[in-house]
mmCIF file of N, CA and C in Angstrom:
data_model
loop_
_atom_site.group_PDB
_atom_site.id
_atom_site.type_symbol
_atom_site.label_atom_id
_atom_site.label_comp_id
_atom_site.label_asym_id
_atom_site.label_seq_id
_atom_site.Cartn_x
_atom_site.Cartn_y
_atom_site.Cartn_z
ATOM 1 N N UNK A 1448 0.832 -1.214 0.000
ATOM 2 C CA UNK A 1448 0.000 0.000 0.000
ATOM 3 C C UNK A 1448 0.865 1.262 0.000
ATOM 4 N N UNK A 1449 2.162 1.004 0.081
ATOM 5 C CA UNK A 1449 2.944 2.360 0.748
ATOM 6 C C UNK A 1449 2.602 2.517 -0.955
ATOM 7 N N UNK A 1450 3.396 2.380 -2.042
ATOM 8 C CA UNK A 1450 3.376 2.674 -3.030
ATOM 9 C C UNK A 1450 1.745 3.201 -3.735
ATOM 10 N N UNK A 1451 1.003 2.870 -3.297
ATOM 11 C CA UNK A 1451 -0.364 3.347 -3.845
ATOM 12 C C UNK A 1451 -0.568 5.140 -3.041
ATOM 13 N N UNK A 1452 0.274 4.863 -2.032
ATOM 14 C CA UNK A 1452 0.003 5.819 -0.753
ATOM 15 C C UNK A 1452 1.029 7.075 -1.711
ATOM 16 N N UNK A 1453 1.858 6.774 -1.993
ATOM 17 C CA UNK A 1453 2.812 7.461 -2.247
ATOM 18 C C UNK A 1453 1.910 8.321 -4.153
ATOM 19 N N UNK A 1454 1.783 7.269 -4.801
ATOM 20 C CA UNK A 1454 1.298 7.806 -5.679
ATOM 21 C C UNK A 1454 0.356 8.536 -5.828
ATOM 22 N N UNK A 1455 -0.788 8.355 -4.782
ATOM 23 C CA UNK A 1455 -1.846 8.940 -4.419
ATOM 24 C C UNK A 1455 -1.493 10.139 -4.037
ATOM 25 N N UNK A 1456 -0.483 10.224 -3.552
ATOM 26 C CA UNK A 1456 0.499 11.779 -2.911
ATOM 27 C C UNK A 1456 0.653 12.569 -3.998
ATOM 28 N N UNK A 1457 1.453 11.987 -4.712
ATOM 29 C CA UNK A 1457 2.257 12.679 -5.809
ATOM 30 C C UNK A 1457 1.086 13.443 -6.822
ATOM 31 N N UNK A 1458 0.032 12.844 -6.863
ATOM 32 C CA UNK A 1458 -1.084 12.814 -7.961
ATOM 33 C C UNK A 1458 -2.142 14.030 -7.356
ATOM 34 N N UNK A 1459 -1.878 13.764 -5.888
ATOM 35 C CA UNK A 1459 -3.147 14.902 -5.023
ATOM 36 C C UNK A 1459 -1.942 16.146 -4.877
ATOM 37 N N UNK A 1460 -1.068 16.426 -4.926
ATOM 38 C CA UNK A 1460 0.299 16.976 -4.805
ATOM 39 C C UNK A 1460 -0.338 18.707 -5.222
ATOM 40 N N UNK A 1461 -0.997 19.599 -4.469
ATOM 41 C CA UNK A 1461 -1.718 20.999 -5.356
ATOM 42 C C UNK A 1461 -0.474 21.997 -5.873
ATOM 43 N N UNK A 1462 -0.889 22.117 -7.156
ATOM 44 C CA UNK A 1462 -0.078 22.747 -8.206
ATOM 45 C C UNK A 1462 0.605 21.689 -8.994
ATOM 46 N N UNK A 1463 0.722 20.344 -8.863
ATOM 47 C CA UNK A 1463 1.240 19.438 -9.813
ATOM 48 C C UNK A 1463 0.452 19.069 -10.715
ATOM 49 N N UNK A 1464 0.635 19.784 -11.998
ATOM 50 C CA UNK A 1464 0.274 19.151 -13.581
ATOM 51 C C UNK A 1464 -1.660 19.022 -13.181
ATOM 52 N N UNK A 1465 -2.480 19.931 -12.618
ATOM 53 C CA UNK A 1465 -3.758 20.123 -11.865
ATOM 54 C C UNK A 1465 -4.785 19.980 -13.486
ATOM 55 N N UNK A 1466 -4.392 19.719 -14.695
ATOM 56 C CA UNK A 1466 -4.661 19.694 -15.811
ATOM 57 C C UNK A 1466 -4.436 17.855 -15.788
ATOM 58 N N UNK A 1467 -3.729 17.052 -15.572
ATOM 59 C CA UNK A 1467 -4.008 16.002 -15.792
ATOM 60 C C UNK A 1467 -4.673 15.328 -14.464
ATOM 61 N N UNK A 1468 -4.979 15.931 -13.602
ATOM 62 C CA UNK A 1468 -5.540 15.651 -12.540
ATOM 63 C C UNK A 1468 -6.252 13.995 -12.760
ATOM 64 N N UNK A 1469 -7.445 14.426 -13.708
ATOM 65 C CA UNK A 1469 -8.217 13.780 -14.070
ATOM 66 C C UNK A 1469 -8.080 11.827 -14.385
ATOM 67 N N UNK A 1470 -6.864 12.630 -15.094
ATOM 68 C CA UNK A 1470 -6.202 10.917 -15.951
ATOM 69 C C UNK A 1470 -5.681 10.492 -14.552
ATOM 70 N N UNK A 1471 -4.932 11.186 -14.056
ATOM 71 C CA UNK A 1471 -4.224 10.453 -13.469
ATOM 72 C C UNK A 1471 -5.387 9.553 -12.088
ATOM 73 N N UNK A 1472 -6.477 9.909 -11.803
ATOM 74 C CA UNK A 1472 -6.946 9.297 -11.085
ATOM 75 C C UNK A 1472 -7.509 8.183 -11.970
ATOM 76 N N UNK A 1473 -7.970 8.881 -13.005
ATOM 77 C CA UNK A 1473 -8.514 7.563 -14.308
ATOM 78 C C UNK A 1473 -7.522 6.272 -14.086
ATOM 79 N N UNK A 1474 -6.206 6.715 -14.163
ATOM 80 C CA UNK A 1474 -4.922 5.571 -14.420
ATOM 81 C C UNK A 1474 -4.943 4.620 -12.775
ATOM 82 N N UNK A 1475 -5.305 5.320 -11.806
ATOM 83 C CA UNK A 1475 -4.826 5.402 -10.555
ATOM 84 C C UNK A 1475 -5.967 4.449 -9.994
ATOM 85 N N UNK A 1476 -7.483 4.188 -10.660
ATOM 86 C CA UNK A 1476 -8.305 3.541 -10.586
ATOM 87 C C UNK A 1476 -8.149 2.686 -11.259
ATOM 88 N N UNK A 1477 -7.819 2.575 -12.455
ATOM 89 C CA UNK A 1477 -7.450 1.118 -13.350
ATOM 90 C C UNK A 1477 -6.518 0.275 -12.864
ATOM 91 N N UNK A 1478 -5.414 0.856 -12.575
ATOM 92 C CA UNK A 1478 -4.433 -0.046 -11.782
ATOM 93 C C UNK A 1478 -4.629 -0.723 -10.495
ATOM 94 N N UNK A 1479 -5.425 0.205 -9.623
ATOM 95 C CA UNK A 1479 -5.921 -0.502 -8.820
ATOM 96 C C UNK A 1479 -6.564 -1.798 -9.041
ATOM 97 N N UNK A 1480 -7.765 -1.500 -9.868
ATOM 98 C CA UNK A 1480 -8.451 -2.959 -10.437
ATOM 99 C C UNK A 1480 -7.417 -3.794 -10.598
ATOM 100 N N UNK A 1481 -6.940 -3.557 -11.569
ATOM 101 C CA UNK A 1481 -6.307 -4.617 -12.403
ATOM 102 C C UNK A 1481 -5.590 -5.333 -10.828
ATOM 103 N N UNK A 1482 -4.819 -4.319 -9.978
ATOM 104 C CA UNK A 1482 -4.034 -5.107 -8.811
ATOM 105 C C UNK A 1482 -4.967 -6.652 -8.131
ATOM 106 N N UNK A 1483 -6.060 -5.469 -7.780
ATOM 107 C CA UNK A 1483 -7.232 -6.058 -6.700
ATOM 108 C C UNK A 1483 -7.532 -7.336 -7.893
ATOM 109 N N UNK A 1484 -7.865 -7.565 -8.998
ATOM 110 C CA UNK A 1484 -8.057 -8.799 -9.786
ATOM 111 C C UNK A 1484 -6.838 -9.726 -9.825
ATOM 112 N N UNK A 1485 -5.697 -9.606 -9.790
ATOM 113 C CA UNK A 1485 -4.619 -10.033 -9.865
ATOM 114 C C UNK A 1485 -4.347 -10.552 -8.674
ATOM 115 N N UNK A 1486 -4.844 -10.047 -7.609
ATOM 116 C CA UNK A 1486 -4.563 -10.364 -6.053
ATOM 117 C C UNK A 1486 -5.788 -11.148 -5.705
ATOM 118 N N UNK A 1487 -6.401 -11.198 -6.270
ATOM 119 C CA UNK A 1487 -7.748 -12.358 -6.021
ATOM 120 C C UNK A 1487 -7.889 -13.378 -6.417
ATOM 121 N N UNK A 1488 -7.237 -13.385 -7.724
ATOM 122 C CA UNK A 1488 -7.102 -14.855 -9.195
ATOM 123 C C UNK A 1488 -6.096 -15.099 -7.969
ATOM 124 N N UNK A 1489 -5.069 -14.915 -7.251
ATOM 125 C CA UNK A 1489 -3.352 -15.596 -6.610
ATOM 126 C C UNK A 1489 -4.215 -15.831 -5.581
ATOM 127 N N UNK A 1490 -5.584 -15.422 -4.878
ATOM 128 C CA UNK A 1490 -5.935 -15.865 -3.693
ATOM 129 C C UNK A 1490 -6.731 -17.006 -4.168
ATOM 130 N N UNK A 1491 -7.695 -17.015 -5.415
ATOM 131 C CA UNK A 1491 -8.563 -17.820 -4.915
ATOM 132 C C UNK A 1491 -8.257 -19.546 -5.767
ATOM 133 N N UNK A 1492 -6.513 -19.312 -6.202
ATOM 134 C CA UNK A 1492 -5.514 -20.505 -6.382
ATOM 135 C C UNK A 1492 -4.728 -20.840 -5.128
#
């Protein structure tokens, strides 16, 4: 989580790039999924 924590930082960060704001939570939600699916297929083997 540190790394989600950290990115989540960098991304909420006011005055950083406040124009891609958007994507980057777009990106920041996909990856998540994809983690949380990836971490569920390894759990439920």
């Amino acid at each position: 989580m540190g790394v989600w924590a950290e990115w989540w930082w960098w991304c909420a960060r006011p005055g950083r790039l406040p124009r891609a704001a958007p994507l980057s939570i777009l990106l920041t939600t996909v990856l998540t999924l994809i983690s949380l699916l990836f971490f569920l297929n390894a759990r439920g083997e």
